[in-house]
Coordinates of C-alpha atoms in Angstrom, one line a residue:
M1 CA 94.4 97.2 114.1
T2 CA 98.1 97.5 113.6
Y3 CA 99.7 100.6 112.0
G4 CA 100.5 98.6 108.9
E5 CA 96.9 97.5 108.6
L6 CA 95.8 101.1 108.9
L7 CA 98.2 102.1 106.1
A8 CA 96.8 99.4 103.8
K9 CA 93.2 100.3 104.7
Y10 CA 93.4 104.0 104.1
D11 CA 95.9 104.1 101.2
V12 CA 93.5 105.4 98.5
P13 CA 93.9 108.1 95.8
G14 CA 93.1 111.5 97.3
P15 CA 93.7 115.3 96.8
R16 CA 96.4 117.2 98.7
Y17 CA 93.8 120.0 99.3
T18 CA 95.8 123.1 98.4
S19 CA 92.4 124.2 97.3
Y20 CA 88.7 123.3 97.5
P21 CA 87.0 122.4 95.3
T22 CA 90.1 120.7 93.8
V23 CA 90.9 121.5 90.2
P24 CA 89.4 118.4 88.6
Y25 CA 86.0 119.4 90.0
W26 CA 85.9 123.0 88.9
T27 CA 82.8 123.7 86.9
T28 CA 81.7 127.2 85.9
A29 CA 84.6 129.5 85.2
P30 CA 84.3 133.3 85.8
T31 CA 84.2 135.6 82.8
A32 CA 86.8 138.4 82.8
A33 CA 84.2 140.8 84.1
E34 CA 83.1 138.4 86.9
W35 CA 86.7 137.8 87.9
Q36 CA 87.4 141.5 88.2
T37 CA 84.3 141.9 90.4
H38 CA 85.4 139.1 92.7
L39 CA 88.9 140.5 92.9
A40 CA 87.6 144.0 93.8
Q41 CA 85.4 142.5 96.5
A42 CA 88.2 140.4 97.9
I43 CA 90.5 143.4 98.1
E44 CA 87.8 145.4 99.9
R45 CA 87.3 142.5 102.4
G46 CA 91.1 142.4 103.0
Q47 CA 91.3 146.2 103.6
A48 CA 88.6 145.8 106.2
R49 CA 90.9 143.3 108.0
D50 CA 94.0 145.4 107.3
E51 CA 95.3 142.7 105.0
G52 CA 96.8 142.9 101.6
A53 CA 96.8 140.7 98.5
S54 CA 99.3 138.1 97.3
V55 CA 100.9 137.8 93.9
Y56 CA 102.2 134.5 92.5
V57 CA 104.4 134.8 89.4
H58 CA 104.9 131.7 87.4
V59 CA 108.1 131.3 85.3
P60 CA 107.6 128.1 83.3
F61 CA 111.1 127.7 81.8
C62 CA 113.4 124.8 82.7
K63 CA 116.7 123.8 81.1
S64 CA 115.7 120.2 81.3
L65 CA 112.7 118.2 82.3
C66 CA 112.6 116.3 85.6
H67 CA 110.8 113.1 85.0
Y68 CA 108.8 113.3 88.3
C69 CA 107.4 116.7 87.5
G70 CA 103.7 117.5 87.5
C71 CA 104.0 121.3 86.9
H72 CA 103.4 123.3 83.8
T73 CA 106.8 123.8 82.3
F74 CA 108.5 124.7 79.0
V75 CA 111.9 123.1 78.4
T76 CA 114.4 125.3 76.6
R77 CA 118.0 126.4 76.9
D78 CA 117.3 129.5 74.8
R79 CA 117.6 132.4 77.2
S80 CA 116.2 134.8 74.6
V81 CA 112.7 133.8 75.6
A82 CA 113.0 135.3 79.0
G83 CA 112.8 139.0 78.0
P84 CA 109.6 138.7 76.0
Y85 CA 108.0 136.7 78.8
V86 CA 108.8 139.4 81.3
D87 CA 107.1 141.8 78.9
S88 CA 104.0 139.7 79.0
L89 CA 104.1 139.4 82.8
L90 CA 104.3 143.1 83.2
A91 CA 101.5 143.6 80.6
E92 CA 99.3 141.2 82.6
W93 CA 100.1 143.0 85.8
G94 CA 99.0 146.2 84.0
L95 CA 95.6 144.7 83.5
Y96 CA 95.2 144.3 87.2
T97 CA 96.5 147.7 88.2
G98 CA 94.5 149.4 85.5
R99 CA 91.3 147.8 86.9
L100 CA 92.2 147.8 90.7
G101 CA 94.6 150.7 91.1
R102 CA 97.6 150.5 93.4
I103 CA 97.3 147.2 95.2
R104 CA 98.8 146.5 98.6
L105 CA 100.9 143.3 98.4
D106 CA 101.5 141.4 101.7
E107 CA 103.0 138.4 99.8
V108 CA 105.0 138.0 96.6
H109 CA 106.1 134.6 95.4
L110 CA 108.0 133.6 92.3
G111 CA 107.6 129.9 91.3
G112 CA 108.0 127.6 88.3
G113 CA 109.4 126.0 86.4
T114 CA 112.5 127.9 87.3
P115 CA 112.3 131.5 88.2
T116 CA 116.1 131.8 88.1
F117 CA 115.9 130.9 84.5
L118 CA 115.5 134.7 84.3
A119 CA 118.9 136.5 84.3
A120 CA 119.6 139.1 87.0
A121 CA 118.7 142.0 84.7
D122 CA 115.3 140.3 83.8
L123 CA 114.6 139.7 87.5
D124 CA 115.4 143.4 88.2
R125 CA 113.1 144.6 85.4
L126 CA 110.2 142.3 86.5
L127 CA 110.4 143.2 90.2
S128 CA 110.8 146.9 89.4
G129 CA 107.7 146.9 87.3
L130 CA 105.8 144.8 89.9
F131 CA 106.8 146.7 93.0
G132 CA 106.8 150.1 91.3
S133 CA 103.1 150.0 90.8
A134 CA 102.1 148.4 94.1
L135 CA 102.1 149.2 97.8
V136 CA 104.6 146.7 99.4
P137 CA 104.8 147.1 103.2
E138 CA 108.1 146.6 104.8
G139 CA 106.9 143.4 106.5
A140 CA 105.6 141.8 103.2
E141 CA 106.7 138.3 102.6
R142 CA 108.8 137.9 99.5
S143 CA 109.9 134.4 98.5
I144 CA 111.2 132.5 95.5
E145 CA 111.7 128.9 94.3
V146 CA 115.1 128.3 92.8
D147 CA 117.1 125.6 91.0
P148 CA 120.6 125.4 92.6
R149 CA 122.0 124.5 89.2
T150 CA 121.0 127.7 87.6
T151 CA 121.0 130.3 90.4
T152 CA 123.8 132.8 90.5
S153 CA 125.1 135.3 93.1
D154 CA 124.0 138.2 90.9
Q155 CA 120.4 136.9 90.9
L156 CA 120.4 136.5 94.6
K157 CA 121.7 140.1 95.0
V158 CA 118.9 141.4 92.9
L159 CA 116.3 139.5 95.0
A160 CA 117.9 140.7 98.2
S161 CA 117.7 144.3 97.0
F162 CA 114.0 143.9 96.6
G163 CA 113.6 142.5 100.2
F164 CA 113.4 138.8 99.4
R165 CA 114.3 136.9 102.5
R166 CA 112.7 133.5 101.8
I167 CA 114.1 131.1 99.3
S168 CA 113.2 127.5 98.4
L169 CA 115.7 125.1 96.8
G170 CA 114.5 122.2 94.8
I171 CA 116.7 119.2 95.8
Q172 CA 114.5 116.1 95.8
D173 CA 117.3 113.6 96.3
F174 CA 121.1 113.6 96.4
D175 CA 121.5 109.9 95.4
P176 CA 123.1 109.6 91.9
V177 CA 121.0 106.6 91.0
V178 CA 117.8 108.3 91.9
Q179 CA 118.9 111.5 90.1
A180 CA 119.6 109.5 86.9
A181 CA 116.2 107.9 87.1
V182 CA 114.4 111.3 87.4
N183 CA 116.8 113.2 85.1
R184 CA 117.8 115.8 87.7
H185 CA 121.5 115.9 88.3
Q186 CA 122.8 118.3 90.9
T187 CA 125.6 118.2 93.5
I188 CA 125.8 118.9 97.2
D189 CA 128.3 121.6 96.4
E190 CA 125.8 123.4 94.2
V191 CA 123.2 123.4 96.9
R192 CA 125.7 124.5 99.6
R193 CA 126.9 127.4 97.4
V194 CA 123.4 128.8 96.9
T195 CA 122.6 128.2 100.6
D196 CA 125.7 130.0 101.8
D197 CA 125.3 132.9 99.3
A198 CA 121.7 133.4 100.3
R199 CA 122.5 133.5 104.0
A200 CA 125.4 135.9 103.4
L201 CA 122.9 138.2 101.7
G202 CA 120.4 138.2 104.6
F203 CA 118.0 135.5 103.5
S204 CA 116.5 134.5 106.9
S205 CA 114.4 131.4 105.9
I206 CA 115.8 128.8 103.6
N207 CA 113.6 125.9 102.5
Y208 CA 114.6 122.6 100.9
D209 CA 112.2 120.6 98.8
L210 CA 112.7 116.8 99.1
I211 CA 110.6 114.0 97.6
Y212 CA 110.1 110.5 98.9
G213 CA 108.8 107.6 96.8
L214 CA 110.9 108.5 93.8
P215 CA 112.0 105.6 91.5
K216 CA 115.0 103.7 92.7
Q217 CA 114.8 105.3 96.2
T218 CA 115.8 103.0 99.1
V219 CA 115.9 103.4 102.8
S220 CA 119.7 103.9 102.5
S221 CA 119.5 106.6 99.8
V222 CA 116.8 108.6 101.7
A223 CA 118.8 108.3 105.0
N224 CA 121.9 109.6 103.2
T225 CA 120.0 112.5 101.7
I226 CA 118.4 113.5 105.0
E227 CA 121.8 113.4 106.7
T228 CA 123.3 115.7 104.1
V229 CA 120.3 118.0 104.5
R230 CA 120.7 118.1 108.3
A231 CA 124.3 119.2 107.9
L232 CA 123.3 122.1 105.6
A233 CA 120.6 123.0 108.2
P234 CA 117.8 124.7 106.2
D235 CA 115.2 126.5 108.3
R236 CA 112.3 124.5 106.9
I237 CA 111.8 121.4 104.7
A238 CA 109.0 120.3 102.5
F239 CA 109.1 116.5 102.3
Y240 CA 106.6 115.6 99.6
G241 CA 105.3 112.3 98.5
Y242 CA 105.9 111.6 94.8
A243 CA 102.6 111.5 92.9
H244 CA 102.9 108.7 90.3
V245 CA 100.2 109.4 87.7
P246 CA 101.7 108.4 84.3
W247 CA 98.3 108.3 82.7
M248 CA 98.2 112.1 83.4
K249 CA 101.9 113.0 83.1
S250 CA 103.4 111.0 80.2
V251 CA 107.0 111.9 81.2
Q252 CA 106.5 109.6 84.2
R253 CA 106.5 106.7 81.8
K254 CA 110.3 107.1 81.5
F255 CA 110.7 104.6 84.3
E256 CA 109.0 101.4 85.2
D257 CA 106.2 101.2 87.8
A258 CA 108.1 98.5 89.6
D259 CA 110.9 101.1 90.3
V260 CA 108.5 103.3 92.3
P261 CA 108.1 102.5 96.0
S262 CA 104.5 102.3 97.0
G263 CA 102.3 101.4 100.0
P264 CA 104.2 100.4 103.2
E265 CA 107.5 100.7 101.4
K266 CA 106.8 104.3 100.5
R267 CA 105.5 105.1 103.9
Q268 CA 108.7 103.6 105.5
L269 CA 110.7 106.2 103.5
Y270 CA 108.5 109.0 104.9
E271 CA 108.7 107.8 108.5
L272 CA 112.5 107.5 108.3
G273 CA 112.8 111.0 107.0
R274 CA 110.3 112.3 109.6
D275 CA 112.0 110.6 112.5
T276 CA 115.4 111.8 111.4
L277 CA 114.2 115.4 111.0
E278 CA 112.4 115.5 114.3
A279 CA 115.6 114.2 116.0
A280 CA 117.4 117.1 114.4
G281 CA 115.0 119.6 115.9
Y282 CA 112.5 120.0 113.0
K283 CA 108.8 120.2 114.0
E284 CA 106.2 118.6 111.8
I285 CA 103.9 121.5 110.7
G286 CA 101.2 119.7 108.7
L287 CA 101.1 117.5 105.6
D288 CA 104.7 117.0 104.5
H289 CA 106.2 120.2 106.1
F290 CA 108.8 120.6 108.8
A291 CA 110.4 123.7 110.3
L292 CA 112.8 124.7 113.1
E293 CA 111.3 126.4 116.1
K294 CA 112.9 129.7 115.1
D295 CA 111.2 129.7 111.7
G296 CA 108.1 131.7 111.1
L297 CA 106.2 128.7 109.7
W298 CA 106.4 126.9 113.1
Q299 CA 105.5 130.1 114.9
A300 CA 102.4 130.5 112.7
A301 CA 101.4 126.8 113.4
R302 CA 101.8 127.2 117.1
E303 CA 99.8 130.5 117.1
G304 CA 97.0 129.1 114.9
R305 CA 97.8 131.4 112.0
L306 CA 98.9 128.7 109.5
H307 CA 97.3 128.9 106.1
R308 CA 97.4 126.7 103.0
N309 CA 97.0 127.6 99.4
F310 CA 98.3 126.6 96.0
M311 CA 101.9 127.3 97.2
G312 CA 101.5 124.9 100.2
Y313 CA 101.6 126.1 103.8
T314 CA 102.1 129.8 104.5
E315 CA 102.4 132.0 107.5
R316 CA 99.5 134.3 106.6
R317 CA 96.2 134.5 104.8
A318 CA 96.8 137.0 102.1
M319 CA 93.7 137.3 99.9
P320 CA 93.1 137.6 97.0
I321 CA 95.9 135.7 95.3
I322 CA 96.7 137.2 91.9
G323 CA 98.3 134.7 89.5
L324 CA 100.6 136.1 86.9
G325 CA 102.0 134.1 84.0
V326 CA 101.3 130.8 82.2
S327 CA 99.0 128.4 84.1
S328 CA 98.9 130.6 87.2
I329 CA 95.9 130.4 89.4
G330 CA 94.2 133.3 91.1
D331 CA 92.0 132.9 94.2
T332 CA 89.5 135.4 95.7
W333 CA 88.1 132.8 98.1
T334 CA 84.8 133.0 96.2
A335 CA 86.4 132.3 92.7
Y336 CA 89.4 130.7 91.1
A337 CA 90.8 131.7 87.7
Q338 CA 93.6 129.9 85.8
N339 CA 95.6 131.4 83.0
A340 CA 96.3 129.9 79.6
K341 CA 98.9 127.0 79.8
A342 CA 100.9 127.7 76.6
V343 CA 103.3 130.6 76.4
P344 CA 102.3 131.7 72.8
E345 CA 98.6 131.7 73.7
Y346 CA 99.1 133.5 77.0
S347 CA 101.5 136.1 75.5
A348 CA 99.2 136.8 72.6
Q349 CA 96.2 137.4 74.8
V350 CA 97.8 139.9 77.2
A351 CA 99.4 141.7 74.2
R352 CA 95.8 142.2 73.0
G353 CA 94.8 143.5 76.4
E354 CA 92.8 140.5 77.2
W355 CA 92.6 138.7 80.5
P356 CA 94.2 135.3 79.8
I357 CA 91.7 133.2 81.8
V358 CA 91.0 129.7 80.3
R359 CA 89.3 128.0 83.2
G360 CA 88.2 128.5 86.8
H361 CA 85.4 128.0 89.3
L362 CA 82.8 130.1 91.0
L363 CA 82.4 128.8 94.5
D364 CA 78.8 128.4 95.7
E365 CA 77.8 128.6 99.3
E366 CA 78.4 124.9 100.0
D367 CA 81.9 125.2 98.4
Q368 CA 82.8 128.1 100.7
V369 CA 81.6 126.4 103.9
L370 CA 83.4 123.1 103.1
R371 CA 86.5 124.9 102.0
R372 CA 86.7 126.6 105.4
H373 CA 86.4 123.2 107.2
I374 CA 88.9 121.4 105.0
L375 CA 91.4 124.3 105.4
A376 CA 90.9 124.0 109.2
V377 CA 91.7 120.3 109.2
M378 CA 94.7 120.8 107.0
T379 CA 96.2 123.6 109.1
R380 CA 94.9 122.9 112.6
F381 CA 93.9 119.2 112.5
A382 CA 90.5 120.1 113.8
T383 CA 87.2 121.7 112.8
D384 CA 83.7 122.2 114.2
W385 CA 80.6 122.7 112.0
S386 CA 78.0 122.9 114.8
G387 CA 77.1 126.4 113.7
D388 CA 76.7 125.6 110.0
Q389 CA 73.3 124.8 108.5
L390 CA 74.5 122.9 105.4
A391 CA 72.8 119.7 104.2
Y392 CA 75.9 117.9 103.2
L393 CA 77.4 118.2 106.7
S394 CA 74.7 115.8 107.9
E395 CA 76.3 113.1 105.7
V396 CA 79.8 113.7 107.1
R397 CA 79.5 112.1 110.5
P398 CA 78.8 108.5 109.3
K399 CA 81.8 108.8 107.0
L400 CA 84.0 109.6 110.0
D401 CA 82.7 107.0 112.4
E402 CA 85.1 104.3 111.2
M403 CA 88.1 106.6 111.4
A404 CA 87.0 107.3 115.0
R405 CA 86.8 103.6 115.8
D406 CA 90.3 103.1 114.3
G407 CA 91.7 105.9 116.6
L408 CA 92.5 108.3 113.8
I409 CA 90.2 111.0 115.0
T410 CA 87.9 112.0 117.9
L411 CA 84.3 113.2 117.3
D412 CA 82.5 115.6 119.6
G413 CA 79.1 116.6 118.5
A414 CA 79.6 118.2 115.1
G415 CA 83.4 118.5 115.4
V416 CA 86.4 116.4 114.5
Q417 CA 89.9 116.4 116.0
V418 CA 92.7 114.5 114.3
T419 CA 94.7 112.4 116.8
P420 CA 98.5 112.0 116.6
L421 CA 98.0 108.5 115.2
G422 CA 95.7 110.0 112.5
R423 CA 97.9 112.8 111.3
P424 CA 99.4 110.7 108.4
F425 CA 95.7 110.2 107.3
V426 CA 94.7 113.8 107.3
R427 CA 93.8 113.8 103.6
N428 CA 91.4 110.9 104.3
V429 CA 89.6 113.0 106.9
C430 CA 89.3 115.9 104.4
M431 CA 87.9 113.5 101.8
A432 CA 85.0 112.8 104.1
L433 CA 84.2 116.6 103.9
D434 CA 84.6 116.7 100.1
A435 CA 81.1 116.8 98.6
R436 CA 82.3 117.1 95.0
L437 CA 84.6 114.1 95.4
A438 CA 81.7 112.1 96.9
R439 CA 79.3 113.0 94.1
H440 CA 81.7 112.7 91.1
A441 CA 84.2 110.0 91.9
P442 CA 86.3 109.5 88.7
D443 CA 86.6 106.2 86.9
R444 CA 90.4 106.6 87.0
P445 CA 92.4 108.1 89.8
L446 CA 93.1 111.8 89.4
F447 CA 95.3 112.1 92.5
S448 CA 98.2 110.5 94.3
R449 CA 97.6 107.9 96.9
T450 CA 97.3 109.1 100.5
V451 CA 100.0 106.9 102.0

C-alpha cells in the first residue's frame, strides 16, 4: 500500500489525547468535596516521589478573535477587566491553599486567551500572590504563552523577575493572505522584537506555535513561513494541524470549507514543514512537536521522561495539575475538574467562596489503566499491557492487526511499538486503546481528522 493510500485509509476524526478519557466522554463530575480529596491524595503521592504540583492559569481575554480558535476566550479591548479578574484568580488560589496549605509547585504555566493582556503591574500582583503562598523550588518550570502583538518589554521583565525562562509565541502563519482569512494580523518584526527581548532577559527556551491546514494556505506560503521561523531560530516549535469543526466553533464559518486544505493536501503541508525543520536541526518529539537537541524537551524525549497533558508535551510529570481561571481544567490522575466557562459566573462563585467546578470526570480503574497506555504511546510510541488484567485489553489486539499488516506498528505478545512509518498515525493507534470512543461513537465528529 502506498503512503498516499495509507493517508486516505486512516484519515478519520480522532482525539489528540491530551487527556484520557477525552472531554466529550466525561461522565460523573466530582463534587467540591470529592475534588479536594482527590487533590490531597495526589499531592501526597507526589510527595512520596519527591514531586510537586503544577498550576495552569487561564487568562481568557483577547483583543480580537482569531477565526481558527478553539479555546475559551473573551474578546475585549477594555483593559479595566484585568484587575478584577486577577482578584478572582487569587481568590480561587486561596481556596486551594486554605484547603491544602503551602503547595510545592514544580510547574507554573500561564495560558489563554492572551496572558499578556494583563499589564505588567497585574502580572506582578498575580505572580506575587501565587508564589508568595507556595513553595517554588529554584528548578521549577515557569512558562507563558504570549501574543507578540500585545507583549511589552515591561511584561517580560516582570516574568523574568519571577524566574520565567520559557515562553511560547503564537504565530500560526506569516502569510498576509492567510492572516486575513483567520483574522490574525502580525508582522515578522513584532515576533522578532519579543524573541530578542526575551533572550536578552535570560529566557532559555522559546517556542513558536505554527498551524498547518489553515484556510488559504499553500505549499508556498507554508514554506515561506517555515523559512522565516528558521531564521529566528526558536528552541522548539509546535506545528499543529488545524481542527476544522465549524459545527462546534461557529467562528470557523467565517471562511468557506473549500478554502481549507484537507486530506493529502493538508498532509503535504505538514510533511513540507517537518522536512524543512528536520533539515534545520529540529528533532520530531511526538505529535506535532519539534525541538533543537539543546532544548529540554528533546532531552526529556531521549531520556524517556516526556509527558503529555492539557498543555501538550512537557518535560516532567507534575501532578496534580491545579487549574485556575475560567474554563481551566485540573487533573489529579484519578479525577478531572473544569471551571465555569463564563467570566461573570466564575468570578461570582469564587467571590462567594465556592469552588467554581461545572464539569469533570472521576476515572474508574479501566480509565486509569488505559490512560497509562495511551500516554505511553503518545510519548514513547510504545506500550505493553502484558501485566494488566483488564477485560477491554483483550479487544485491542484485533483492532491493531490491520495496522500491523500495513507496517504502521509491530505487535509482540501484548505490546505495541509504533514504526517510523506509523508515527503520523499515532492517534489511530491510541484510538484502538480508547474504550469510551469504541462504546460511544458520536453521530457527528467531535474531533479533528487524524491526517
